[in-house]
Amino acid sequence: MIANNVIKACIFDLDGVIVDTAHYHFLAWKRLANELGIDLTIEDNERLKGVSRLDSLEIILNLRGISLPTEEKERLANKKNSWFVDYVLRMSPDEIFPGVKQLIHELKKQNIKIGLASSSKNAKTVIHLLQIENEFDAIVDGTMIRYSKPDPEIFILAASKLGVEPQHCLVFEDAEAGVEAALAAGMKCVGIGSANQLGKADIVISKTGEFNIATLQQLSTV
Ligand code: BG6
Ligand code: MG
Protein backbone atom coordinates (compact mmCIF):
# COMPACT_ATOMS: atom_id res chain seq x y z
CA MET A 1 0.00 0.00 0.00
CA ILE A 2 1.26 3.51 -0.86
CA ALA A 3 1.47 5.90 2.10
CA ASN A 4 -0.92 8.86 1.90
CA ASN A 5 1.83 11.40 1.57
CA VAL A 6 4.22 9.89 -1.00
CA ILE A 7 4.91 12.41 -3.76
CA LYS A 8 4.11 11.01 -7.22
CA ALA A 9 3.84 14.24 -9.20
CA CYS A 10 5.45 17.68 -9.16
CA ILE A 11 3.43 20.57 -10.55
CA PHE A 12 5.32 23.70 -11.50
CA ASP A 13 4.05 27.24 -11.75
CA LEU A 14 5.81 29.02 -14.63
CA ASP A 15 6.30 32.78 -14.09
CA GLY A 16 8.88 33.24 -11.31
CA VAL A 17 9.43 29.49 -10.79
CA ILE A 18 10.84 28.25 -14.11
CA VAL A 19 11.87 31.61 -15.60
CA ASP A 20 11.94 35.26 -14.52
CA THR A 21 8.90 36.28 -16.57
CA ALA A 22 7.41 37.48 -13.24
CA HIS A 23 9.78 40.44 -13.68
CA TYR A 24 8.46 41.10 -17.20
CA HIS A 25 4.89 41.07 -15.84
CA PHE A 26 5.99 43.62 -13.22
CA LEU A 27 7.68 45.91 -15.80
CA ALA A 28 4.62 45.85 -18.06
CA TRP A 29 2.16 46.48 -15.19
CA LYS A 30 4.35 49.26 -13.81
CA ARG A 31 4.41 50.96 -17.21
CA LEU A 32 0.61 50.75 -17.46
CA ALA A 33 0.15 51.93 -13.87
CA ASN A 34 2.44 54.93 -14.54
CA GLU A 35 0.30 55.88 -17.54
CA LEU A 36 -2.68 55.90 -15.14
CA GLY A 37 -0.75 58.06 -12.65
CA ILE A 38 -0.28 55.16 -10.22
CA ASP A 39 3.07 54.19 -8.71
CA LEU A 40 3.19 50.39 -8.56
CA THR A 41 5.68 49.27 -5.91
CA ILE A 42 7.42 45.88 -5.60
CA GLU A 43 5.25 45.25 -2.51
CA ASP A 44 2.03 45.98 -4.45
CA ASN A 45 3.30 43.68 -7.19
CA GLU A 46 3.39 40.68 -4.82
CA ARG A 47 -0.41 40.74 -4.83
CA LEU A 48 -0.50 40.46 -8.64
CA LYS A 49 1.57 37.27 -8.76
CA GLY A 50 -0.41 34.19 -9.79
CA VAL A 51 -3.53 36.28 -10.37
CA SER A 52 -5.24 36.53 -13.80
CA ARG A 53 -4.68 39.50 -16.11
CA LEU A 54 -8.01 41.22 -15.45
CA ASP A 55 -7.91 40.53 -11.70
CA SER A 56 -4.38 42.04 -11.63
CA LEU A 57 -5.65 45.19 -13.35
CA GLU A 58 -8.50 45.41 -10.84
CA ILE A 59 -6.00 45.25 -7.94
CA ILE A 60 -3.97 48.10 -9.52
CA LEU A 61 -7.05 50.27 -10.11
CA ASN A 62 -8.18 49.63 -6.53
CA LEU A 63 -4.90 51.14 -5.28
CA ARG A 64 -6.41 54.50 -6.26
CA GLY A 65 -10.08 53.58 -6.01
CA ILE A 66 -10.45 53.91 -9.80
CA SER A 67 -13.40 52.22 -11.47
CA LEU A 68 -13.63 51.90 -15.25
CA PRO A 69 -16.06 50.39 -17.77
CA THR A 70 -15.37 46.79 -18.83
CA GLU A 71 -14.28 47.73 -22.38
CA GLU A 72 -11.72 50.21 -21.06
CA LYS A 73 -10.37 47.59 -18.65
CA GLU A 74 -10.05 45.13 -21.52
CA ARG A 75 -8.23 47.75 -23.62
CA LEU A 76 -5.76 48.43 -20.79
CA ALA A 77 -5.21 44.73 -20.08
CA ASN A 78 -4.51 44.11 -23.79
CA LYS A 79 -2.04 46.99 -23.82
CA LYS A 80 -0.16 45.53 -20.84
CA ASN A 81 -0.18 42.13 -22.52
CA SER A 82 1.32 43.47 -25.75
CA TRP A 83 4.24 44.95 -23.76
CA PHE A 84 4.65 41.68 -21.85
CA VAL A 85 4.65 39.67 -25.11
CA ASP A 86 7.31 42.04 -26.54
CA TYR A 87 9.61 41.16 -23.62
CA VAL A 88 8.82 37.45 -23.90
CA LEU A 89 9.47 37.21 -27.63
CA ARG A 90 13.03 38.43 -27.02
CA MET A 91 13.68 35.56 -24.60
CA SER A 92 16.10 32.74 -25.35
CA PRO A 93 16.17 29.16 -23.96
CA ASP A 94 19.12 30.02 -21.67
CA GLU A 95 16.84 32.30 -19.60
CA ILE A 96 15.40 29.23 -17.86
CA PHE A 97 16.45 29.43 -14.18
CA PRO A 98 19.68 27.51 -13.41
CA GLY A 99 19.13 23.90 -12.37
CA VAL A 100 15.44 23.69 -13.33
CA LYS A 101 15.88 21.40 -16.33
CA GLN A 102 18.25 19.18 -14.36
CA LEU A 103 15.73 19.04 -11.49
CA ILE A 104 12.94 17.96 -13.86
CA HIS A 105 15.19 15.22 -15.26
CA GLU A 106 16.12 14.03 -11.74
CA LEU A 107 12.44 13.90 -10.76
CA LYS A 108 11.60 11.90 -13.88
CA LYS A 109 14.32 9.38 -12.98
CA GLN A 110 12.41 8.87 -9.69
CA ASN A 111 9.23 8.16 -11.74
CA ILE A 112 7.69 11.47 -10.68
CA LYS A 113 5.21 12.92 -13.17
CA ILE A 114 5.74 16.54 -14.20
CA GLY A 115 2.93 19.08 -14.61
CA LEU A 116 2.70 22.77 -15.45
CA ALA A 117 -0.02 24.94 -13.87
CA SER A 118 0.23 28.57 -14.92
CA SER A 119 -2.50 31.22 -14.78
CA SER A 120 -0.91 32.81 -17.84
CA LYS A 121 -2.56 32.70 -21.24
CA ASN A 122 0.98 33.10 -22.63
CA ALA A 123 2.32 29.97 -20.89
CA LYS A 124 2.52 27.81 -24.03
CA THR A 125 4.42 30.56 -25.89
CA VAL A 126 6.90 30.87 -23.01
CA ILE A 127 7.62 27.14 -22.68
CA HIS A 128 7.94 26.89 -26.47
CA LEU A 129 10.53 29.69 -26.48
CA LEU A 130 12.38 27.97 -23.64
CA GLN A 131 12.21 24.70 -25.63
CA ILE A 132 10.81 22.76 -22.66
CA GLU A 133 7.26 22.03 -23.83
CA ASN A 134 8.05 18.32 -24.18
CA GLU A 135 9.18 18.03 -20.56
CA PHE A 136 5.61 18.08 -19.18
CA ASP A 137 3.20 15.16 -18.81
CA ALA A 138 0.32 17.65 -18.46
CA ILE A 139 -0.09 21.38 -19.01
CA VAL A 140 -2.82 23.66 -17.64
CA ASP A 141 -2.74 27.36 -18.53
CA GLY A 142 -4.91 30.44 -18.12
CA THR A 143 -7.05 29.54 -21.15
CA MET A 144 -8.27 26.33 -19.47
CA ILE A 145 -9.54 27.56 -16.13
CA ARG A 146 -12.48 29.55 -14.88
CA TYR A 147 -11.09 30.73 -11.56
CA SER A 148 -7.64 32.15 -10.99
CA LYS A 149 -5.34 31.28 -8.05
CA PRO A 150 -5.95 31.32 -5.01
CA ASP A 151 -8.79 29.11 -6.23
CA PRO A 152 -7.50 25.50 -6.34
CA GLU A 153 -9.12 24.76 -9.76
CA ILE A 154 -5.87 24.95 -11.76
CA PHE A 155 -4.05 22.44 -9.55
CA ILE A 156 -7.00 20.04 -9.30
CA LEU A 157 -7.21 20.05 -13.11
CA ALA A 158 -3.44 19.49 -13.47
CA ALA A 159 -3.58 16.55 -11.01
CA SER A 160 -6.49 14.99 -12.86
CA LYS A 161 -4.67 15.34 -16.21
CA LEU A 162 -1.63 13.68 -14.61
CA GLY A 163 -3.81 10.92 -13.17
CA VAL A 164 -2.41 11.53 -9.66
CA GLU A 165 -4.49 12.27 -6.55
CA PRO A 166 -3.94 15.74 -5.02
CA GLN A 167 -2.44 14.35 -1.80
CA HIS A 168 0.40 12.85 -3.87
CA CYS A 169 1.21 16.14 -5.64
CA LEU A 170 3.87 18.69 -4.78
CA VAL A 171 3.49 22.23 -6.15
CA PHE A 172 6.30 24.76 -6.79
CA GLU A 173 5.01 28.32 -6.40
CA ASP A 174 6.42 31.85 -6.07
CA ALA A 175 3.06 33.57 -5.42
CA GLU A 176 1.15 33.83 -2.17
CA ALA A 177 -2.07 33.23 -4.14
CA GLY A 178 -0.45 30.14 -5.67
CA VAL A 179 0.63 28.69 -2.31
CA GLU A 180 -2.91 29.18 -1.02
CA ALA A 181 -4.33 27.49 -4.14
CA ALA A 182 -2.00 24.48 -3.78
CA LEU A 183 -2.87 24.00 -0.09
CA ALA A 184 -6.59 24.43 -0.83
CA ALA A 185 -6.21 21.67 -3.45
CA GLY A 186 -4.89 19.37 -0.69
CA MET A 187 -1.33 19.34 -2.08
CA LYS A 188 2.07 19.99 -0.55
CA CYS A 189 3.83 23.15 -1.61
CA VAL A 190 7.38 24.42 -2.02
CA GLY A 191 7.47 28.23 -1.84
CA ILE A 192 10.05 29.87 -4.12
CA GLY A 193 11.06 33.23 -2.68
CA SER A 194 10.90 34.71 0.80
CA ALA A 195 9.54 32.99 3.91
CA ASN A 196 7.88 36.29 4.92
CA GLN A 197 5.69 36.16 1.84
CA LEU A 198 5.25 32.40 1.46
CA GLY A 199 5.30 31.18 5.07
CA LYS A 200 2.21 28.99 4.57
CA ALA A 201 4.15 26.65 2.22
CA ASP A 202 5.55 23.36 3.57
CA ILE A 203 9.06 24.62 2.88
CA VAL A 204 10.44 27.80 1.33
CA ILE A 205 13.64 27.94 -0.74
CA SER A 206 14.98 30.96 -2.55
CA LYS A 207 15.49 29.32 -5.96
CA THR A 208 13.79 26.39 -7.72
CA GLY A 209 17.18 24.89 -8.67
CA GLU A 210 18.02 24.44 -4.96
CA PHE A 211 15.40 21.73 -4.59
CA ASN A 212 16.74 18.17 -4.58
CA ILE A 213 15.63 14.57 -4.23
CA ALA A 214 16.60 14.45 -0.52
CA THR A 215 14.08 17.25 0.16
CA LEU A 216 11.50 15.41 -1.92
CA GLN A 217 12.01 12.32 0.23
CA GLN A 218 11.68 14.37 3.44
CA LEU A 219 8.40 15.87 2.20
CA SER A 220 7.14 12.36 1.38
CA THR A 221 7.50 11.30 5.01
CA VAL A 222 5.84 14.23 6.82
C1 BG6 B 1 0.63 34.38 -13.77
C2 BG6 B 1 1.45 35.56 -13.31
O1 BG6 B 1 1.48 33.30 -14.02
O2 BG6 B 1 -0.09 34.70 -14.95
C3 BG6 B 1 0.57 36.79 -13.16
O3 BG6 B 1 2.04 35.26 -12.05
C4 BG6 B 1 -0.17 37.04 -14.47
O4 BG6 B 1 1.38 37.88 -12.81
C5 BG6 B 1 -0.98 35.80 -14.84
O5 BG6 B 1 -1.06 38.15 -14.33
C6 BG6 B 1 -1.76 35.96 -16.15
O6 BG6 B 1 -0.84 36.07 -17.19
P1 BG6 B 1 -1.18 36.51 -18.67
O7 BG6 B 1 0.11 36.23 -19.42
O8 BG6 B 1 -2.31 35.66 -19.15
O9 BG6 B 1 -1.53 37.95 -18.63
MG1 MG C 1 4.43 32.58 -10.51
Tab-separated table of N, CA and C and ligand atoms in Angstrom, residues 13-16 21-22 25-26 29 45-57 77 80-81 84-85 88 117-123 126 141-143 148-149 154 173-175, ligand 1:
chain	number	residue	atom	x	y	z
A	13	ASP	N	4.487	25.956	-11.218
A	13	ASP	CA	4.049	27.236	-11.752
A	13	ASP	C	5.129	27.655	-12.757
A	14	LEU	N	4.830	28.626	-13.605
A	14	LEU	CA	5.812	29.021	-14.630
A	14	LEU	C	6.515	30.334	-14.265
A	15	ASP	N	5.735	31.446	-14.287
A	15	ASP	CA	6.302	32.785	-14.094
A	15	ASP	C	6.907	32.900	-12.690
A	16	GLY	N	8.224	33.084	-12.608
A	16	GLY	CA	8.881	33.238	-11.314
A	16	GLY	C	9.353	31.931	-10.696
A	21	THR	N	9.945	35.502	-15.890
A	21	THR	CA	8.897	36.277	-16.566
A	21	THR	C	8.064	37.070	-15.557
A	22	ALA	N	8.124	36.694	-14.266
A	22	ALA	CA	7.413	37.484	-13.240
A	22	ALA	C	7.919	38.929	-13.285
A	25	HIS	N	6.267	40.676	-16.200
A	25	HIS	CA	4.892	41.068	-15.839
A	25	HIS	C	4.948	42.370	-15.032
A	26	PHE	N	5.878	42.419	-14.075
A	26	PHE	CA	5.993	43.621	-13.218
A	26	PHE	C	6.315	44.862	-14.061
A	29	TRP	N	3.206	45.892	-16.053
A	29	TRP	CA	2.155	46.478	-15.192
A	29	TRP	C	2.589	47.851	-14.676
A	45	ASN	N	3.192	44.689	-6.144
A	45	ASN	CA	3.303	43.677	-7.191
A	45	ASN	C	3.151	42.253	-6.652
A	46	GLU	N	3.530	42.027	-5.392
A	46	GLU	CA	3.387	40.675	-4.819
A	46	GLU	C	1.948	40.189	-4.924
A	47	ARG	N	1.004	41.125	-4.806
A	47	ARG	CA	-0.414	40.742	-4.832
A	47	ARG	C	-0.892	40.378	-6.239
A	48	LEU	N	-0.107	40.764	-7.257
A	48	LEU	CA	-0.496	40.463	-8.641
A	48	LEU	C	-0.014	39.074	-9.078
A	49	LYS	N	0.971	38.545	-8.351
A	49	LYS	CA	1.567	37.271	-8.763
A	49	LYS	C	0.548	36.137	-8.685
A	50	GLY	N	0.475	35.358	-9.753
A	50	GLY	CA	-0.409	34.188	-9.791
A	50	GLY	C	-1.845	34.522	-10.147
A	51	VAL	N	-2.151	35.823	-10.170
A	51	VAL	CA	-3.528	36.283	-10.367
A	51	VAL	C	-3.754	36.567	-11.862
A	52	SER	N	-4.973	36.349	-12.364
A	52	SER	CA	-5.239	36.528	-13.800
A	52	SER	C	-5.032	37.981	-14.225
A	53	ARG	N	-4.958	38.174	-15.541
A	53	ARG	CA	-4.679	39.501	-16.113
A	53	ARG	C	-5.701	40.548	-15.657
A	54	LEU	N	-6.991	40.211	-15.802
A	54	LEU	CA	-8.009	41.219	-15.454
A	54	LEU	C	-8.095	41.437	-13.943
A	55	ASP	N	-7.903	40.374	-13.172
A	55	ASP	CA	-7.909	40.535	-11.704
A	55	ASP	C	-6.717	41.388	-11.266
A	56	SER	N	-5.569	41.229	-11.955
A	56	SER	CA	-4.385	42.039	-11.626
A	56	SER	C	-4.684	43.517	-11.885
A	57	LEU	N	-5.311	43.796	-13.026
A	57	LEU	CA	-5.645	45.195	-13.353
A	57	LEU	C	-6.577	45.766	-12.286
A	77	ALA	N	-5.817	46.052	-20.308
A	77	ALA	CA	-5.210	44.726	-20.077
A	77	ALA	C	-4.511	44.239	-21.356
A	80	LYS	N	-1.192	46.136	-21.712
A	80	LYS	CA	-0.155	45.530	-20.840
A	80	LYS	C	0.345	44.232	-21.451
A	81	ASN	N	-0.607	43.423	-21.977
A	81	ASN	CA	-0.184	42.129	-22.516
A	81	ASN	C	0.724	42.294	-23.730
A	84	PHE	N	4.105	42.918	-22.440
A	84	PHE	CA	4.647	41.676	-21.852
A	84	PHE	C	5.132	40.738	-22.970
A	85	VAL	N	4.291	40.582	-24.000
A	85	VAL	CA	4.653	39.673	-25.108
A	85	VAL	C	5.918	40.170	-25.819
A	88	VAL	N	8.741	38.901	-23.824
A	88	VAL	CA	8.823	37.446	-23.903
A	88	VAL	C	9.413	36.987	-25.241
A	117	ALA	N	1.258	24.294	-14.201
A	117	ALA	CA	-0.025	24.937	-13.874
A	117	ALA	C	0.219	26.431	-13.754
A	118	SER	N	-0.015	27.127	-14.873
A	118	SER	CA	0.232	28.570	-14.916
A	118	SER	C	-1.055	29.312	-15.239
A	119	SER	N	-1.315	30.394	-14.501
A	119	SER	CA	-2.505	31.219	-14.780
A	119	SER	C	-2.359	31.994	-16.074
A	120	SER	N	-1.162	31.955	-16.669
A	120	SER	CA	-0.905	32.808	-17.836
A	120	SER	C	-1.467	32.223	-19.124
A	121	LYS	N	-2.087	33.105	-19.912
A	121	LYS	CA	-2.557	32.700	-21.240
A	121	LYS	C	-1.388	32.644	-22.213
A	122	ASN	N	-0.231	33.132	-21.792
A	122	ASN	CA	0.975	33.102	-22.628
A	122	ASN	C	1.883	31.914	-22.283
A	123	ALA	N	1.422	31.031	-21.409
A	123	ALA	CA	2.317	29.974	-20.891
A	123	ALA	C	2.885	29.099	-22.013
A	126	VAL	N	5.674	30.791	-23.816
A	126	VAL	CA	6.899	30.873	-23.007
A	126	VAL	C	7.626	29.529	-22.994
A	141	ASP	N	-3.063	25.931	-18.484
A	141	ASP	CA	-2.739	27.362	-18.531
A	141	ASP	C	-3.996	28.204	-18.323
A	142	GLY	N	-3.819	29.513	-18.412
A	142	GLY	CA	-4.915	30.444	-18.119
A	142	GLY	C	-6.100	30.355	-19.069
A	143	THR	N	-5.922	29.671	-20.210
A	143	THR	CA	-7.053	29.540	-21.146
A	143	THR	C	-7.973	28.384	-20.746
A	148	SER	N	-9.083	31.959	-11.119
A	148	SER	CA	-7.642	32.154	-10.990
A	148	SER	C	-7.198	31.771	-9.570
A	149	LYS	N	-5.894	31.486	-9.389
A	149	LYS	CA	-5.344	31.284	-8.046
A	149	LYS	C	-5.734	32.498	-7.206
A	154	ILE	N	-6.973	25.225	-10.821
A	154	ILE	CA	-5.870	24.949	-11.761
A	154	ILE	C	-5.059	23.724	-11.336
A	173	GLU	N	5.707	27.041	-6.227
A	173	GLU	CA	5.009	28.324	-6.404
A	173	GLU	C	5.796	29.508	-5.852
A	174	ASP	N	5.763	30.635	-6.581
A	174	ASP	CA	6.415	31.852	-6.073
A	174	ASP	C	5.397	32.891	-5.602
A	175	ALA	N	4.099	32.583	-5.755
A	175	ALA	CA	3.060	33.566	-5.424
A	175	ALA	C	2.293	33.147	-4.182
B	1	BG6	C1	0.633	34.377	-13.766
B	1	BG6	C2	1.450	35.557	-13.309
B	1	BG6	O1	1.484	33.299	-14.016
B	1	BG6	O2	-0.090	34.696	-14.947
B	1	BG6	C3	0.568	36.791	-13.162
B	1	BG6	O3	2.040	35.257	-12.051
B	1	BG6	C4	-0.171	37.038	-14.475
B	1	BG6	O4	1.375	37.883	-12.809
B	1	BG6	C5	-0.979	35.805	-14.838
B	1	BG6	O5	-1.055	38.150	-14.328
B	1	BG6	C6	-1.759	35.959	-16.145
B	1	BG6	O6	-0.842	36.067	-17.195
B	1	BG6	P1	-1.183	36.511	-18.672
B	1	BG6	O7	0.111	36.232	-19.419
B	1	BG6	O8	-2.313	35.662	-19.150
B	1	BG6	O9	-1.533	37.950	-18.632
